[in-house]
Structures are given as C-alpha cells and as structure tokens.
Amino acid sequence: MIAGREPLRRLKDDTADLHQKAELHVRILDADATLTDYRRYLAAMFGYHAPLEDVLGAHEGLREAGFDPARRRKSPLLVADLRALGEDPWALPPCVAVPPVTTLPRALGVAYVLEGATLGGRYILAKLPPQLVPLRGRATAFLAGYGTQTGAYWRAFAAVVARVLVTPEAEAEAVAGARETFERLIDWLAPQTRAAGAVLREAS
C-alpha cells in the first residue's frame, strides 16, 4: 500500500492488474474485429451489467451517500444497442455470479468498476476500427455512456468516494469489492465471448 493516496487513486492502482486482464477479453478494438465480435461484446456486457445494476439499485446506502443507481444504469443503453442490431436482449443469458454488495464502501467499489467503464467506453468509441465505425450513432449508446456529461458524472462519483472512504478500513473494503467485480467479470467474459456466437446470429 502506498501511503497518502486518495481513495479513487487507490482503487485504480489496486485493481490495475485485473483491469488489464479484463481488457484481454474485449476484441472490438482489434484491427480484424467484426460485427459479430461487437454483438458478442454487447451481449456479454448486458449479461453482466443488468443483474449487477439491480443489486446496486437495491442498496439504500448508495442513494443516501449521493450516488443514484437508477440514473446511472447502463443496461437500457445496451438494450437499445442490441435491438438496433436486431437482437433480443432478454433472450441472452444473465450472469448469476455477480459480486455481493453489502457495506457502503464495498458497494462503491463495485460501482467504481461500472462507472470507470463509461470512461473506457468513450475511448473505445473514438478508436473503433474502420469496419465498425458505421455503427457510431446507431448502436453505440453504451460506449457513449453519459455523452457530454460523462466527465461531470465521474467527478460526482469521485466526490462520493472521497466523502465515504475516509478510513483505511473503508478503502480496503472498496478495493475488495472492486477486485471481486473485476474477477467475476473476467470469469463471465472468458467463456461468454466464445459462446455468444451460439446465441447471436452470425453477421451476414
């Protein structure tokens, strides 16, 4: 542990290894990425986000701390993207092994992973390979996240983290929640990105 780090910096530093592992299962920035790869990505993200957002939404402490899970749901964006590609989101398998959300610090650690994905999504959107660029504005709502408000939403989340994680114990709980969220995401993505082709149509 590095003394003096701010809570958000500690969350980033202490989950960096797992963040990198998760990115290995995302192919949509590869030069040869296909529409099928993109569909698989959306399907996997929806399968993980939807049940995890339900868990966060039931945590009263988050709202009391100033984090409104309902306003920050990304699953409706994924529903819109999948439908734009002709898919039925509700026919896709959900992840049944989402991390538990108990204490408020742990809930913030879980939320950190989902909120951080909005920043990553904006980067991905700007770097899509040429064959996926035509999807911009048609099936990229999830990647766009909060749009022009993404920075403001992130700063608001950072403010909640700073107010709540004021002890080393609280920080440790948040890190544990974030790491488990990444670990379970990796476990979900590894087989899901391979098997999704059995559920989704191949691109014509």
XYZ file of N, CA, C and O in Angstrom:
816
model
N 0.852 -1.196 0.000
C 0.000 0.000 0.000
C 0.887 1.245 0.000
O 1.863 1.329 0.720
N 0.510 2.215 -0.835
C 1.267 3.460 -0.907
C 0.584 4.485 -0.015
O -0.590 4.799 -0.198
N 1.307 4.994 0.965
C 0.718 5.944 1.906
C 0.350 7.240 1.202
O 1.030 7.690 0.284
N -0.759 7.836 1.637
C -1.130 9.143 1.141
C -1.940 9.157 -0.132
O -2.295 10.232 -0.613
N -2.233 8.010 -0.706
C -3.033 8.006 -1.923
C -4.478 8.387 -1.628
O -5.041 7.989 -0.622
N -5.104 9.116 -2.541
C -6.518 9.379 -2.420
C -7.283 8.101 -2.722
O -6.790 7.235 -3.450
N -8.504 7.960 -2.155
C -9.259 6.709 -2.327
C -9.449 6.301 -3.783
O -9.302 5.117 -4.122
N -9.775 7.248 -4.655
C -10.006 6.892 -6.057
C -8.720 6.410 -6.713
O -8.742 5.470 -7.524
N -7.604 7.025 -6.370
C -6.314 6.583 -6.897
C -5.981 5.184 -6.398
O -5.466 4.354 -7.151
N -6.291 4.914 -5.133
C -6.029 3.574 -4.615
C -6.882 2.534 -5.338
O -6.402 1.452 -5.669
N -8.138 2.865 -5.588
C -9.000 1.940 -6.328
C -8.398 1.636 -7.699
O -8.380 0.476 -8.140
N -7.921 2.664 -8.378
C -7.339 2.468 -9.702
C -6.063 1.640 -9.632
O -5.898 0.662 -10.374
N -5.168 2.019 -8.726
C -3.884 1.329 -8.620
C -4.052 -0.129 -8.204
O -3.388 -1.027 -8.745
N -4.939 -0.366 -7.246
C -5.050 -1.704 -6.664
C -5.938 -2.650 -7.467
O -6.128 -3.803 -7.078
N -6.484 -2.157 -8.582
C -7.247 -3.036 -9.477
C -6.664 -3.047 -10.881
O -7.222 -3.679 -11.782
N -5.543 -2.374 -11.090
C -4.989 -2.232 -12.441
C -4.680 -3.574 -13.087
O -4.899 -3.761 -14.290
N -4.188 -4.525 -12.306
C -3.848 -5.830 -12.876
C -5.088 -6.546 -13.416
O -5.061 -7.133 -14.508
N -6.182 -6.473 -12.678
C -7.405 -7.133 -13.114
C -8.064 -6.376 -14.261
O -8.680 -6.994 -15.148
N -7.948 -5.065 -14.252
C -8.474 -4.265 -15.359
C -7.818 -4.701 -16.667
O -8.490 -4.896 -17.689
N -6.519 -4.878 -16.630
C -5.797 -5.302 -17.818
C -6.217 -6.691 -18.269
O -6.368 -6.951 -19.474
N -6.449 -7.598 -17.320
C -6.889 -8.949 -17.683
C -8.262 -8.916 -18.334
O -8.530 -9.649 -19.295
N -9.148 -8.076 -17.815
C -10.490 -7.973 -18.395
C -10.418 -7.475 -19.831
O -11.166 -7.951 -20.702
N -9.527 -6.534 -20.089
C -9.424 -5.965 -21.432
C -8.972 -7.005 -22.454
O -9.270 -6.868 -23.652
N -8.298 -8.047 -22.013
C -7.847 -9.085 -22.937
C -9.017 -9.828 -23.585
O -8.859 -10.445 -24.643
N -10.185 -9.761 -22.960
C -11.354 -10.472 -23.486
C -12.236 -9.584 -24.356
O -13.294 -10.022 -24.806
N -11.800 -8.354 -24.581
C -12.573 -7.424 -25.409
C -11.845 -7.243 -26.738
O -10.753 -6.672 -26.783
N -12.465 -7.709 -27.836
C -11.786 -7.711 -29.136
C -12.206 -6.569 -30.048
O -11.730 -6.481 -31.183
N -13.096 -5.708 -29.616
C -13.695 -4.787 -30.575
C -12.765 -3.662 -31.036
O -13.122 -2.922 -31.944
N -11.574 -3.568 -30.450
C -10.601 -2.608 -30.954
C -9.543 -3.271 -31.828
O -8.673 -2.594 -32.373
N -9.622 -4.596 -31.970
C -8.672 -5.302 -32.828
C -8.887 -4.896 -34.277
O -10.016 -4.607 -34.704
N -7.812 -4.884 -35.052
C -7.906 -4.466 -36.449
C -8.867 -5.339 -37.243
O -9.492 -4.879 -38.202
N -8.995 -6.617 -36.857
C -9.865 -7.537 -37.599
C -11.194 -7.779 -36.892
O -11.898 -8.748 -37.196
N -11.571 -6.912 -35.956
C -12.839 -7.082 -35.239
C -14.006 -7.028 -36.225
O -13.995 -6.249 -37.184
N -15.021 -7.858 -35.979
C -16.165 -7.951 -36.870
C -17.438 -7.510 -36.153
O -17.451 -7.318 -34.931
N -18.516 -7.410 -36.922
C -19.806 -7.085 -36.335
C -20.211 -8.163 -35.342
O -20.818 -7.872 -34.300
N -19.884 -9.402 -35.637
C -20.185 -10.489 -34.703
C -19.439 -10.300 -33.391
O -19.999 -10.511 -32.311
N -18.177 -9.878 -33.459
C -17.423 -9.592 -32.237
C -18.113 -8.489 -31.439
O -18.192 -8.554 -30.201
N -18.607 -7.481 -32.127
C -19.265 -6.372 -31.439
C -20.560 -6.835 -30.785
O -20.864 -6.451 -29.651
N -21.333 -7.655 -31.482
C -22.551 -8.201 -30.890
C -22.230 -9.022 -29.640
O -22.928 -8.943 -28.627
N -21.179 -9.817 -29.718
C -20.790 -10.632 -28.567
C -20.398 -9.750 -27.386
O -20.715 -10.062 -26.235
N -19.701 -8.678 -27.679
C -19.307 -7.733 -26.634
C -20.538 -7.139 -25.955
O -20.643 -7.118 -24.727
N -21.484 -6.654 -26.753
C -22.698 -6.066 -26.187
C -23.479 -7.094 -25.370
O -23.986 -6.783 -24.286
N -23.571 -8.308 -25.885
C -24.303 -9.357 -25.174
C -23.664 -9.654 -23.826
O -24.352 -9.807 -22.803
N -22.338 -9.745 -23.809
C -21.630 -10.033 -22.562
C -21.782 -8.893 -21.565
O -21.991 -9.112 -20.369
N -21.683 -7.654 -22.051
C -21.829 -6.508 -21.164
C -23.243 -6.434 -20.588
O -23.423 -6.148 -19.394
N -24.246 -6.702 -21.411
C -25.623 -6.672 -20.913
C -25.841 -7.769 -19.869
O -26.458 -7.530 -18.825
N -25.316 -8.946 -20.134
C -25.484 -10.060 -19.202
C -24.870 -9.792 -17.842
O -25.345 -10.335 -16.832
N -23.833 -8.966 -17.793
C -23.178 -8.649 -16.518
C -23.770 -7.400 -15.872
O -24.026 -7.368 -14.667
N -23.990 -6.368 -16.677
C -24.473 -5.101 -16.123
C -25.881 -5.200 -15.548
O -26.141 -4.672 -14.456
N -26.779 -5.823 -16.272
C -28.185 -5.803 -15.844
C -28.380 -6.366 -14.436
O -28.976 -5.699 -13.581
N -27.890 -7.585 -14.134
C -28.093 -8.088 -12.769
C -27.295 -7.330 -11.719
O -27.760 -7.164 -10.583
N -26.120 -6.832 -12.075
C -25.322 -6.099 -11.099
C -25.951 -4.741 -10.800
O -25.949 -4.277 -9.650
N -26.530 -4.120 -11.806
C -27.217 -2.854 -11.570
C -28.451 -3.044 -10.690
O -28.803 -2.167 -9.903
N -29.102 -4.195 -10.816
C -30.237 -4.490 -9.939
C -29.781 -4.568 -8.480
O -30.455 -4.064 -7.570
N -28.630 -5.187 -8.263
C -28.092 -5.314 -6.908
C -27.741 -3.935 -6.344
O -28.068 -3.609 -5.200
N -27.082 -3.117 -7.152
C -26.734 -1.767 -6.693
C -27.984 -0.934 -6.434
O -28.036 -0.142 -5.496
N -28.998 -1.121 -7.266
C -30.221 -0.359 -7.117
C -30.956 -0.633 -5.831
O -31.739 0.209 -5.355
N -30.731 -1.798 -5.261
C -31.400 -2.172 -4.015
C -30.629 -1.708 -2.783
O -31.085 -1.913 -1.653
N -29.477 -1.087 -2.978
C -28.637 -0.664 -1.845
C -29.006 0.754 -1.428
O -28.642 1.733 -2.096
N -29.747 0.888 -0.350
C -30.223 2.199 0.099
C -29.081 3.145 0.453
O -29.172 4.359 0.251
N -28.001 2.600 0.969
C -26.895 3.450 1.394
C -26.278 4.250 0.266
O -25.786 5.368 0.485
N -26.300 3.707 -0.948
C -25.730 4.432 -2.080
C -26.491 5.719 -2.343
O -25.896 6.780 -2.546
N -27.805 5.634 -2.362
C -28.609 6.839 -2.608
C -28.412 7.861 -1.497
O -28.327 9.065 -1.750
N -28.357 7.379 -0.261
C -28.161 8.297 0.858
C -26.804 8.998 0.789
O -26.654 10.130 1.252
N -25.830 8.331 0.180
C -24.488 8.908 0.056
C -24.369 9.850 -1.133
O -23.343 10.524 -1.301
N -25.402 9.889 -1.976
C -25.359 10.789 -3.122
C -25.120 10.125 -4.451
O -24.967 10.800 -5.483
N -25.110 8.788 -4.460
C -24.942 8.029 -5.710
C -26.291 7.409 -6.049
O -26.800 6.578 -5.304
N -26.877 7.818 -7.176
C -28.204 7.333 -7.568
C -28.061 6.229 -8.614
O -27.837 6.515 -9.796
N -28.192 4.952 -8.208
C -28.010 3.848 -9.166
C -28.984 3.902 -10.333
O -28.633 3.515 -11.457
N -30.205 4.368 -10.098
C -31.204 4.387 -11.170
C -30.778 5.310 -12.310
O -30.973 4.990 -13.488
N -30.204 6.441 -11.983
C -29.786 7.412 -13.006
C -28.536 6.951 -13.740
O -28.228 7.480 -14.824
N -27.829 5.999 -13.170
C -26.562 5.581 -13.749
C -26.623 4.204 -14.411
O -25.592 3.646 -14.761
N -27.806 3.684 -14.609
C -27.935 2.367 -15.249
C -27.478 2.437 -16.708
O -27.882 3.322 -17.461
N -26.658 1.455 -17.099
C -26.192 1.357 -18.487
C -26.942 0.275 -19.261
O -26.876 0.250 -20.486
N -27.657 -0.601 -18.555
C -28.336 -1.695 -19.254
C -29.372 -1.196 -20.261
O -29.515 -1.807 -21.332
N -30.111 -0.087 -20.000
C -31.026 0.398 -21.045
C -30.291 0.804 -22.327
O -30.832 0.656 -23.427
N -29.077 1.300 -22.188
C -28.285 1.654 -23.363
C -27.892 0.398 -24.136
O -27.910 0.386 -25.381
N -27.561 -0.654 -23.417
C -27.218 -1.914 -24.054
C -28.432 -2.525 -24.737
O -28.321 -3.106 -25.822
N -29.596 -2.395 -24.115
C -30.828 -2.877 -24.745
C -31.041 -2.169 -26.080
O -31.345 -2.798 -27.102
N -30.863 -0.855 -26.086
C -31.051 -0.090 -27.315
C -30.057 -0.519 -28.394
O -30.432 -0.677 -29.574
N -28.804 -0.712 -28.021
C -27.791 -1.117 -28.997
C -28.089 -2.501 -29.569
O -27.992 -2.723 -30.782
N -28.428 -3.440 -28.706
C -28.703 -4.803 -29.166
C -29.925 -4.825 -30.078
O -29.926 -5.502 -31.118
N -30.955 -4.083 -29.727
C -32.143 -4.033 -30.578
C -31.839 -3.382 -31.920
O -32.399 -3.770 -32.950
N -30.955 -2.395 -31.921
C -30.576 -1.751 -33.179
C -29.882 -2.734 -34.116
O -29.927 -2.568 -35.342
N -29.279 -3.756 -33.533
C -28.610 -4.792 -34.325
C -29.507 -6.004 -34.555
O -29.050 -7.047 -35.020
N -30.775 -5.882 -34.181
C -31.732 -6.946 -34.437
C -31.730 -8.071 -33.432
O -32.255 -9.155 -33.716
N -31.188 -7.829 -32.248
C -31.114 -8.863 -31.223
C -32.153 -8.628 -30.129
O -32.550 -7.490 -29.871
N -32.562 -9.698 -29.480
C -33.475 -9.633 -28.342
C -32.650 -9.744 -27.062
O -32.201 -10.843 -26.721
N -32.434 -8.648 -26.346
C -31.589 -8.708 -25.140
C -32.098 -9.689 -24.101
O -31.303 -10.323 -23.387
N -33.408 -9.844 -23.997
C -33.977 -10.670 -22.945
C -33.854 -12.159 -23.243
O -34.155 -12.987 -22.385
N -33.389 -12.490 -24.450
C -33.136 -13.896 -24.778
C -31.701 -14.298 -24.443
O -31.341 -15.469 -24.563
N -30.904 -13.329 -24.012
C -29.497 -13.592 -23.703
C -29.337 -14.037 -22.252
O -30.095 -13.617 -21.384
N -28.348 -14.883 -21.977
C -28.155 -15.373 -20.605
C -27.597 -14.301 -19.681
O -26.673 -13.574 -20.057
N -28.155 -14.170 -18.463
C -27.600 -13.227 -17.482
C -26.517 -13.901 -16.653
O -26.499 -15.127 -16.493
N -25.626 -13.117 -16.123
C -24.633 -13.627 -15.183
C -25.308 -13.851 -13.830
O -25.993 -12.956 -13.321
N -25.119 -15.027 -13.267
C -25.750 -15.331 -11.977
C -24.724 -15.291 -10.846
O -25.053 -15.617 -9.703
N -23.510 -14.880 -11.153
C -22.450 -14.858 -10.137
C -21.903 -13.453 -9.961
O -20.691 -13.238 -9.909
N -22.808 -12.462 -9.883
C -22.348 -11.092 -9.658
C -21.865 -10.955 -8.216
O -22.313 -11.694 -7.333
N -20.955 -10.038 -7.970
C -20.408 -9.890 -6.609
C -21.468 -9.392 -5.632
O -22.333 -8.595 -6.001
N -21.415 -9.833 -4.396
C -22.367 -9.347 -3.396
C -22.071 -7.901 -3.021
O -20.928 -7.454 -3.068
N -23.119 -7.177 -2.710
C -22.978 -5.779 -2.292
C -23.535 -5.676 -0.876
O -24.734 -5.794 -0.661
N -22.660 -5.465 0.075
C -23.074 -5.457 1.487
C -22.893 -4.061 2.072
O -23.828 -3.283 2.121
N -21.700 -3.726 2.472
C -21.447 -2.418 3.073
C -21.411 -1.325 2.007
O -21.239 -1.596 0.806
N -21.536 -0.091 2.433
C -21.465 1.034 1.504
C -20.097 1.125 0.826
O -20.034 1.318 -0.400
N -18.977 1.003 1.552
C -17.687 1.035 0.860
C -17.570 -0.054 -0.204
O -17.055 0.196 -1.300
N -18.042 -1.247 0.118
C -17.980 -2.327 -0.872
C -18.850 -1.997 -2.087
O -18.462 -2.250 -3.227
N -20.034 -1.424 -1.844
C -20.913 -1.039 -2.941
C -20.239 -0.005 -3.842
O -20.359 -0.052 -5.071
N -19.512 0.923 -3.241
C -18.798 1.921 -4.040
C -17.672 1.283 -4.847
O -17.380 1.720 -5.969
N -17.045 0.256 -4.286
C -16.017 -0.459 -5.043
C -16.599 -1.141 -6.266
O -16.003 -1.117 -7.355
N -17.774 -1.736 -6.101
C -18.459 -2.367 -7.229
C -18.831 -1.305 -8.262
O -18.609 -1.466 -9.470
N -19.411 -0.195 -7.782
C -19.823 0.884 -8.676
C -18.630 1.484 -9.410
O -18.756 1.930 -10.559
N -17.466 1.499 -8.768
C -16.268 2.039 -9.393
C -15.975 1.355 -10.722
O -15.611 2.009 -11.716
N -16.143 0.042 -10.757
C -15.852 -0.708 -11.982
C -16.824 -0.309 -13.088
O -16.412 -0.074 -14.234
N -18.109 -0.221 -12.756
C -19.099 0.144 -13.768
C -18.947 1.596 -14.218
O -19.078 1.905 -15.403
N -18.679 2.484 -13.269
C -18.514 3.887 -13.633
C -17.238 4.108 -14.435
O -17.218 4.905 -15.377
N -16.193 3.400 -14.075
C -14.951 3.518 -14.835
C -15.121 3.074 -16.277
O -14.449 3.586 -17.188
N -16.046 2.133 -16.494
C -16.287 1.645 -17.844
C -16.844 2.738 -18.748
O -16.680 2.678 -19.976
N -17.500 3.751 -18.168
C -18.013 4.836 -19.011
C -16.863 5.633 -19.609
O -16.957 6.106 -20.753
N -15.777 5.796 -18.847
C -14.614 6.492 -19.384
C -13.958 5.648 -20.469
O -13.576 6.161 -21.527
N -13.851 4.345 -20.206
C -13.276 3.449 -21.200
C -14.114 3.377 -22.456
O -13.587 3.268 -23.569
N -15.429 3.432 -22.290
C -16.315 3.362 -23.441
C -16.111 4.523 -24.395
O -16.123 4.353 -25.618
N -15.926 5.700 -23.845
C -15.684 6.873 -24.693
C -14.392 6.711 -25.493
O -14.321 7.099 -26.667
N -13.385 6.123 -24.860
C -12.119 5.878 -25.562
C -12.334 4.873 -26.692
O -11.868 5.081 -27.828
N -13.042 3.774 -26.377
C -13.301 2.756 -27.393
C -14.067 3.349 -28.566
O -13.763 3.071 -29.734
N -15.074 4.158 -28.265
C -15.897 4.752 -29.312
C -15.050 5.565 -30.289
O -15.291 5.558 -31.501
N -14.061 6.248 -29.750
C -13.202 7.078 -30.602
C -12.193 6.260 -31.393
O -11.657 6.748 -32.404
N -11.935 5.017 -30.970
C -10.886 4.200 -31.579
C -11.419 2.984 -32.335
O -10.639 2.094 -32.683
N -12.713 2.932 -32.608
C -13.270 1.771 -33.306
C -12.553 1.552 -34.638
O -12.246 2.516 -35.355
N -12.299 0.290 -34.992
C -11.687 0.027 -36.292
C -12.640 0.427 -37.421
O -13.857 0.512 -37.216
N -12.113 0.684 -38.609
C -12.936 1.207 -39.717
C -14.209 0.427 -39.995
O -15.253 1.030 -40.280
N -14.153 -0.899 -39.881
C -15.324 -1.697 -40.213
C -16.464 -1.550 -39.206
O -17.605 -1.909 -39.499
N -16.168 -1.015 -38.005
C -17.210 -0.808 -37.000
C -17.625 0.658 -36.877
O -18.609 0.966 -36.201
N -16.902 1.543 -37.532
C -17.218 2.973 -37.452
C -18.655 3.278 -37.877
O -19.312 4.140 -37.267
N -19.218 2.600 -38.900
C -20.606 2.900 -39.286
C -21.631 2.676 -38.174
O -22.771 3.149 -38.282
N -21.256 1.985 -37.125
C -22.176 1.750 -36.011
C -22.339 2.980 -35.126
O -23.306 3.062 -34.363
N -21.428 3.922 -35.215
C -21.499 5.119 -34.358
C -22.825 5.841 -34.560
O -23.245 6.103 -35.684
N -23.468 6.127 -33.456
C -24.741 6.820 -33.521
C -25.918 5.917 -33.816
O -27.073 6.349 -33.724
N -25.645 4.655 -34.140
C -26.726 3.707 -34.429
C -26.806 2.613 -33.379
O -27.893 2.223 -32.976
N -25.658 2.135 -32.935
C -25.640 1.044 -31.955
C -24.465 1.214 -31.002
O -23.786 0.253 -30.645
N -24.227 2.459 -30.573
C -23.082 2.734 -29.688
C -23.492 3.554 -28.473
O -22.675 4.281 -27.902
N -24.740 3.434 -28.062
C -25.202 4.196 -26.896
C -24.432 3.803 -25.643
O -24.105 4.658 -24.814
N -24.140 2.510 -25.492
C -23.412 2.048 -24.311
C -22.013 2.663 -24.270
O -21.555 3.128 -23.219
N -21.332 2.662 -25.400
C -19.984 3.232 -25.443
C -20.018 4.733 -25.191
O -19.106 5.285 -24.582
N -21.063 5.394 -25.645
C -21.171 6.848 -25.435
C -21.429 7.184 -23.978
O -21.132 8.295 -23.523
N -21.983 6.238 -23.213
C -22.198 6.436 -21.787
C -23.093 7.624 -21.493
O -24.206 7.714 -22.005
N -22.576 8.551 -20.714
C -23.336 9.744 -20.361
C -23.141 10.873 -21.372
O -23.545 12.010 -21.117
N -22.496 10.570 -22.482
C -22.286 11.579 -23.508
C -21.451 12.740 -22.999
O -20.429 12.548 -22.339
N -21.908 13.940 -23.271
C -21.146 15.127 -22.864
C -21.102 15.308 -21.357
O -20.305 16.102 -20.850
N -21.949 14.559 -20.639
C -21.983 14.665 -19.182
C -21.086 13.629 -18.489
O -21.081 13.553 -17.256
N -20.344 12.846 -19.282
C -19.525 11.781 -18.696
C -18.541 12.328 -17.666
O -18.394 11.768 -16.566
N -17.855 13.404 -17.985
C -16.901 13.983 -17.044
C -17.563 14.449 -15.766
O -17.045 14.215 -14.665
N -18.717 15.082 -15.893
C -19.431 15.572 -14.712
C -19.894 14.426 -13.836
O -19.813 14.493 -12.598
N -20.381 13.360 -14.462
C -20.832 12.201 -13.697
C -19.655 11.549 -12.968
O -19.795 11.099 -11.826
N -18.509 11.483 -13.622
C -17.339 10.889 -12.983
C -16.876 11.725 -11.793
O -16.541 11.197 -10.737
N -16.875 13.029 -11.956
C -16.465 13.898 -10.846
C -17.432 13.786 -9.672
O -17.011 13.815 -8.499
N -18.707 13.646 -9.963
C -19.695 13.475 -8.894
C -19.459 12.159 -8.158
O -19.565 12.099 -6.923
N -19.127 11.119 -8.905
C -18.832 9.839 -8.270
C -17.567 9.959 -7.411
O -17.531 9.460 -6.274
N -16.557 10.623 -7.935
C -15.313 10.806 -7.176
C -15.575 11.545 -5.872
O -14.957 11.243 -4.838
N -16.493 12.487 -5.891
C -16.818 13.240 -4.675
C -17.470 12.338 -3.637
O -17.185 12.452 -2.432
N -18.341 11.429 -4.081
C -18.968 10.481 -3.148
C -17.903 9.573 -2.543
O -17.881 9.332 -1.325
N -17.011 9.078 -3.373
C -15.927 8.211 -2.890
C -15.095 8.936 -1.838
O -14.761 8.363 -0.792
N -14.762 10.173 -2.102
C -13.935 10.941 -1.160
C -14.653 11.163 0.168
O -14.017 11.175 1.234
N -15.974 11.353 0.125
C -16.730 11.578 1.362
C -16.873 10.311 2.192
O -16.881 10.363 3.429
N -17.010 9.164 1.522
C -17.326 7.917 2.227
C -16.074 7.157 2.652
O -15.998 6.632 3.777
N -15.082 7.094 1.792
C -13.904 6.269 2.089
C -12.867 7.087 2.844
O -11.833 7.499 2.307
N -13.149 7.306 4.110
C -12.305 8.200 4.910
C -11.419 7.449 5.896
O -10.679 8.074 6.649
N -11.476 6.125 5.896
C -10.613 5.329 6.767
C -9.920 4.258 5.941
O -10.424 3.857 4.884
N -8.767 3.770 6.398
C -8.100 2.682 5.672
C -8.987 1.448 5.547
O -8.938 0.745 4.529
N -9.804 1.198 6.562
C -10.686 0.027 6.529
C -11.743 0.169 5.438
O -12.040 -0.782 4.706
N -12.307 1.373 5.322
C -13.309 1.612 4.284
C -12.684 1.493 2.897
O -13.276 0.913 1.977
N -11.482 2.021 2.740
C -10.783 1.919 1.458
C -10.530 0.457 1.106
O -10.719 0.040 -0.048
N -10.109 -0.325 2.093
C -9.823 -1.740 1.843
C -11.084 -2.484 1.407
O -11.031 -3.349 0.524
N -12.210 -2.170 2.030
C -13.469 -2.801 1.641
C -13.836 -2.442 0.213
O -14.299 -3.286 -0.558
N -13.645 -1.185 -0.158
C -13.963 -0.745 -1.518
C -13.076 -1.454 -2.535
O -13.547 -1.900 -3.585
N -11.796 -1.555 -2.225
C -10.872 -2.246 -3.126
C -11.275 -3.716 -3.276
O -11.269 -4.263 -4.386
N -11.645 -4.342 -2.168
C -12.067 -5.744 -2.231
C -13.296 -5.897 -3.121
O -13.391 -6.839 -3.924
N -14.260 -4.967 -3.001
C -15.447 -5.023 -3.836
C -15.122 -4.827 -5.305
O -15.664 -5.520 -6.176
N -14.228 -3.877 -5.593
C -13.848 -3.617 -6.977
C -13.094 -4.804 -7.569
O -13.336 -5.193 -8.716
N -12.191 -5.389 -6.802
C -11.426 -6.522 -7.314
C -12.347 -7.717 -7.588
O -12.208 -8.392 -8.611
N -13.279 -7.973 -6.688
C -14.189 -9.092 -6.937
C -15.063 -8.820 -8.155
O -15.390 -9.740 -8.910
N -15.440 -7.569 -8.357
C -16.235 -7.223 -9.536
C -15.451 -7.514 -10.811
O -15.990 -8.089 -11.769
N -14.199 -7.130 -10.841
C -13.356 -7.435 -11.996
C -13.161 -8.945 -12.155
O -13.216 -9.478 -13.270
N -12.910 -9.636 -11.045
C -12.668 -11.077 -11.118
C -13.874 -11.818 -11.685
O -13.736 -12.700 -12.546
N -15.051 -11.440 -11.228
C -16.253 -12.114 -11.718
C -16.567 -11.696 -13.149
O -17.121 -12.491 -13.913
N -16.227 -10.477 -13.511
C -16.387 -10.053 -14.900
C -15.480 -10.871 -15.814
O -15.904 -11.328 -16.887
N -14.250 -11.076 -15.398
C -13.315 -11.883 -16.188
C -13.831 -13.307 -16.327
O -13.807 -13.888 -17.424
N -14.309 -13.876 -15.232
C -14.866 -15.237 -15.279
C -16.057 -15.306 -16.225
O -16.283 -16.331 -16.888
N -16.837 -14.222 -16.282
C -18.013 -14.169 -17.157
C -17.608 -13.991 -18.616
O -18.149 -14.643 -19.509
N -16.644 -13.105 -18.867
C -16.257 -12.800 -20.235
C -15.541 -13.947 -20.928
O -15.741 -14.171 -22.127
N -14.700 -14.662 -20.197
C -13.870 -15.682 -20.835
C -14.694 -16.686 -21.639
O -14.464 -16.863 -22.839
N -15.681 -17.362 -21.037
C -16.494 -18.278 -21.851
C -17.572 -17.567 -22.655
O -17.947 -18.018 -23.732
N -18.076 -16.444 -22.147
C -19.209 -15.773 -22.793
C -18.838 -15.246 -24.166
O -19.609 -15.352 -25.110
N -17.666 -14.676 -24.294
C -17.284 -14.099 -25.574
C -17.033 -15.191 -26.612
O -17.138 -14.946 -27.803
N -16.713 -16.406 -26.151
C -16.550 -17.514 -27.090
C -17.883 -18.140 -27.452
O -18.134 -18.505 -28.589
N -18.774 -18.259 -26.450
C -20.015 -18.988 -26.667
C -21.143 -18.145 -27.225
O -22.136 -18.678 -27.702
N -20.981 -16.825 -27.184
C -22.088 -15.969 -27.607
C -22.481 -16.186 -29.047
O -23.620 -15.972 -29.431
N -21.539 -16.660 -29.858
C -21.862 -16.911 -31.255
C -22.926 -17.979 -31.424
O -23.602 -18.033 -32.450
N -23.098 -18.826 -30.407
C -24.142 -19.849 -30.477
C -25.512 -19.254 -30.234
O -26.533 -19.858 -30.578
N -25.548 -18.065 -29.619
C -26.810 -17.408 -29.305
C -27.158 -16.340 -30.326
O -28.301 -16.182 -30.735
N -26.131 -15.607 -30.739
C -26.340 -14.497 -31.670
C -26.195 -14.968 -33.114
O -25.433 -15.896 -33.394
N -26.894 -14.330 -34.031
C -26.737 -14.620 -35.452
C -25.343 -14.227 -35.895
O -24.784 -13.246 -35.440
N -24.818 -14.972 -36.842
C -23.568 -14.567 -37.471
C -23.886 -13.386 -38.395
O -24.952 -13.315 -39.009
N -22.953 -12.449 -38.465
C -23.179 -11.296 -39.352
C -23.234 -11.769 -40.796
O -22.447 -12.611 -41.228
N -24.190 -11.250 -41.526
C -24.338 -11.672 -42.925
C -23.407 -10.887 -43.833
O -22.898 -9.854 -43.464
